[in-house]
PDB file of C-alpha atoms in Angstrom:
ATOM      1  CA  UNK A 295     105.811  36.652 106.000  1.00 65.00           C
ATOM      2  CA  UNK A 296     102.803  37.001 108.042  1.00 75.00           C
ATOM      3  CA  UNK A 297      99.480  35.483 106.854  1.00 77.00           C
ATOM      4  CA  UNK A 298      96.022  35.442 109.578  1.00 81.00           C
ATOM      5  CA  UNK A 299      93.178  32.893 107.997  1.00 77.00           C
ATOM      6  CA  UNK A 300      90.344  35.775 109.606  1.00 80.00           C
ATOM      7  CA  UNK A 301      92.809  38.467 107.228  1.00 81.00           C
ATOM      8  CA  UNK A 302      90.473  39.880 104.014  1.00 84.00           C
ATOM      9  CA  UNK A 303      91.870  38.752 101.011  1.00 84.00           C
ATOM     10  CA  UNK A 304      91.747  39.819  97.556  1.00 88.00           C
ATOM     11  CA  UNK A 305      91.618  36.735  95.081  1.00 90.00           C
ATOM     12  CA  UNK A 306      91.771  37.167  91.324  1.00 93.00           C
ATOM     13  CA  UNK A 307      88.595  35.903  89.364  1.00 93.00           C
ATOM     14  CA  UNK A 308      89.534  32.418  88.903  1.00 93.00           C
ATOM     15  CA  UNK A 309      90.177  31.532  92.688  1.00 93.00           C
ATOM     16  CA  UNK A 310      87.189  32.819  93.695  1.00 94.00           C
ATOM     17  CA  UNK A 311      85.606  30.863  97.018  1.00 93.00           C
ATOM     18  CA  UNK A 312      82.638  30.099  94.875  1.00 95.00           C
ATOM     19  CA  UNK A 313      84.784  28.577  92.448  1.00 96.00           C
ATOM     20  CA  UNK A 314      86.854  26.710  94.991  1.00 96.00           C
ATOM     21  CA  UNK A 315      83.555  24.887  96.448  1.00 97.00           C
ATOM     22  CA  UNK A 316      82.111  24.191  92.435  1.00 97.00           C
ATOM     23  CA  UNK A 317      84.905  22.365  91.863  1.00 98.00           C
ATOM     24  CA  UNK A 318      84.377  20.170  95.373  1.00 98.00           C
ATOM     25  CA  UNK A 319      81.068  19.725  94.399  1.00 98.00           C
ATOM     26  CA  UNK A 320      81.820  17.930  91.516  1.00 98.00           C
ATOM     27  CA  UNK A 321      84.883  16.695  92.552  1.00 98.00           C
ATOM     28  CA  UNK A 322      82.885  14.610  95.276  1.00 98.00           C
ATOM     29  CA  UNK A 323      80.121  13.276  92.866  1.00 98.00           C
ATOM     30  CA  UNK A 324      79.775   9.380  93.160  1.00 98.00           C
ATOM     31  CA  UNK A 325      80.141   8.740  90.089  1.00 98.00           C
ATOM     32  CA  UNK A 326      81.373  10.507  86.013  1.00 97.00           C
ATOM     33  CA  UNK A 327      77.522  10.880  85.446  1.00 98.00           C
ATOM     34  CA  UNK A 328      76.509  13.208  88.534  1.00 98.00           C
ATOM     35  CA  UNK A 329      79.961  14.730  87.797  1.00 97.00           C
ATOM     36  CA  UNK A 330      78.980  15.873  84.194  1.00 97.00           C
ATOM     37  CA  UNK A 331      75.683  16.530  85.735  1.00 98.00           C
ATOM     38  CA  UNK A 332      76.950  18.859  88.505  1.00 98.00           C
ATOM     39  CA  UNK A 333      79.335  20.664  86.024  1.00 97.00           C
ATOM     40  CA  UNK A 334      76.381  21.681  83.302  1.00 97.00           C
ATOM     41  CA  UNK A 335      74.556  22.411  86.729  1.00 98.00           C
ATOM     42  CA  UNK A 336      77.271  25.063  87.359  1.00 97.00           C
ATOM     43  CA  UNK A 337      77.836  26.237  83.796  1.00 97.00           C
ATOM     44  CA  UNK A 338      73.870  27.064  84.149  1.00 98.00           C
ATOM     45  CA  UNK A 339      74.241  28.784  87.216  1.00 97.00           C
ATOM     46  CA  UNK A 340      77.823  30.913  86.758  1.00 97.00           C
ATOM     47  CA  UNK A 341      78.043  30.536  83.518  1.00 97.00           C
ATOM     48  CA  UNK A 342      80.425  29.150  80.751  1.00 96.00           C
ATOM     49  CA  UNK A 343      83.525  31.349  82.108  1.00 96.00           C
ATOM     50  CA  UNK A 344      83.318  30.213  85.951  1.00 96.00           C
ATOM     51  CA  UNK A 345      82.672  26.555  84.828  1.00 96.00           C
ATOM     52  CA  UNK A 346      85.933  26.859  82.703  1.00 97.00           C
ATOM     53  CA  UNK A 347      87.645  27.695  85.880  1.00 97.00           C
ATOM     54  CA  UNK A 348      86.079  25.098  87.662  1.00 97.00           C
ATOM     55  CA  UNK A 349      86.979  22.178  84.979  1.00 97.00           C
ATOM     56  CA  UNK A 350      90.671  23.649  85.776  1.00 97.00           C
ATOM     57  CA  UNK A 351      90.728  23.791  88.967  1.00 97.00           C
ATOM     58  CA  UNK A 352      90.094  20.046  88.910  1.00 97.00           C
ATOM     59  CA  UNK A 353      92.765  19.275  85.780  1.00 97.00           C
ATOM     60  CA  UNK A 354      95.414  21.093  88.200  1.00 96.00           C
ATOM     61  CA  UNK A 355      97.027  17.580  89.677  1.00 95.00           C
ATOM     62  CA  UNK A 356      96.831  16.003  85.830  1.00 96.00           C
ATOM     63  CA  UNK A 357      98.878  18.927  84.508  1.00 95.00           C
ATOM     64  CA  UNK A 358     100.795  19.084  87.008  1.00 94.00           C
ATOM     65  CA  UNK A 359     101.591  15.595  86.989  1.00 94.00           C
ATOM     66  CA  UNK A 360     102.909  16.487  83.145  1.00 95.00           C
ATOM     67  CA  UNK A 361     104.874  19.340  84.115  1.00 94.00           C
ATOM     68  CA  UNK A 362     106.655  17.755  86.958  1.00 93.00           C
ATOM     69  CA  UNK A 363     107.945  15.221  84.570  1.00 93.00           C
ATOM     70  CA  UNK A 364     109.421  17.698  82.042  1.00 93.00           C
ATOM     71  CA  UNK A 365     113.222  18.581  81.725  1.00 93.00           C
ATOM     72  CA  UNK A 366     112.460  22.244  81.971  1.00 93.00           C
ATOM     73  CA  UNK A 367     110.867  22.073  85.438  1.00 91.00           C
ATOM     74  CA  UNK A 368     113.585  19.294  86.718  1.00 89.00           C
ATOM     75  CA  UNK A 369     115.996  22.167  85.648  1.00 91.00           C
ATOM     76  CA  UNK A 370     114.467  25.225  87.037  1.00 90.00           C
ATOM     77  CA  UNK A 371     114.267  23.377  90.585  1.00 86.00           C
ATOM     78  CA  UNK A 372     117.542  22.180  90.441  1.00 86.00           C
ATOM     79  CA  UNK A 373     118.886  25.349  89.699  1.00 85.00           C
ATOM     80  CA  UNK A 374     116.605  26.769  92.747  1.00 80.00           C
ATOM     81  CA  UNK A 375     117.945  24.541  95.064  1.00 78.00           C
ATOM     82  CA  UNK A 376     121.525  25.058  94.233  1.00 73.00           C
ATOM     83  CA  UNK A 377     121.072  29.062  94.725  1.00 69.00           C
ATOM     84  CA  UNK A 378     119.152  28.177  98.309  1.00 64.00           C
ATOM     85  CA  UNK A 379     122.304  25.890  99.399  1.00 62.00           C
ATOM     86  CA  UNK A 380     125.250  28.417  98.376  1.00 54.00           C
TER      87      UNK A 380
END
């Protein structure tokens, strides 16, 4: 696997770069009000679709959180691992 950070690379729509630094933006708000204020901010300026995105981008560690917890992903990893050792 070879990977250069200068490399073009093609990104489907909801990792876009512009997407990436919306959801910094109001990720680094000082406080829940400028937060909700940045995100209608964004939903003005991309739209409704690319602030979806954006509100998921920053829900990824919550859900993530939820899935690491659940039987089905202990399982799948467990399973992953014991392939990788044998």
């Amino acid at each position: 696997l070879d990977f250069n950070m200068t490399d073009k690379i093609e990104y489907p729509e909801h990792l876009d770069p512009e997407l990436i630094k919306g959801a910094l933006f109001v990720h680094n708000a000082p406080d829940q009000h400028e937060a909700q204020n940045r995100i209608m901010f964004l939903a003005d300026k991309l739209g409704n679709k690319k602030a979806s995105y954006i509100m998921a981008l920053l829900m990824l560690p919550f859900l993530m959180d939820i899935v690491e917890k659940s039987e089905e992903y202990k399982e799948y990893f467990d399973k992953h691992k014991k392939k990788t050792l044998n």
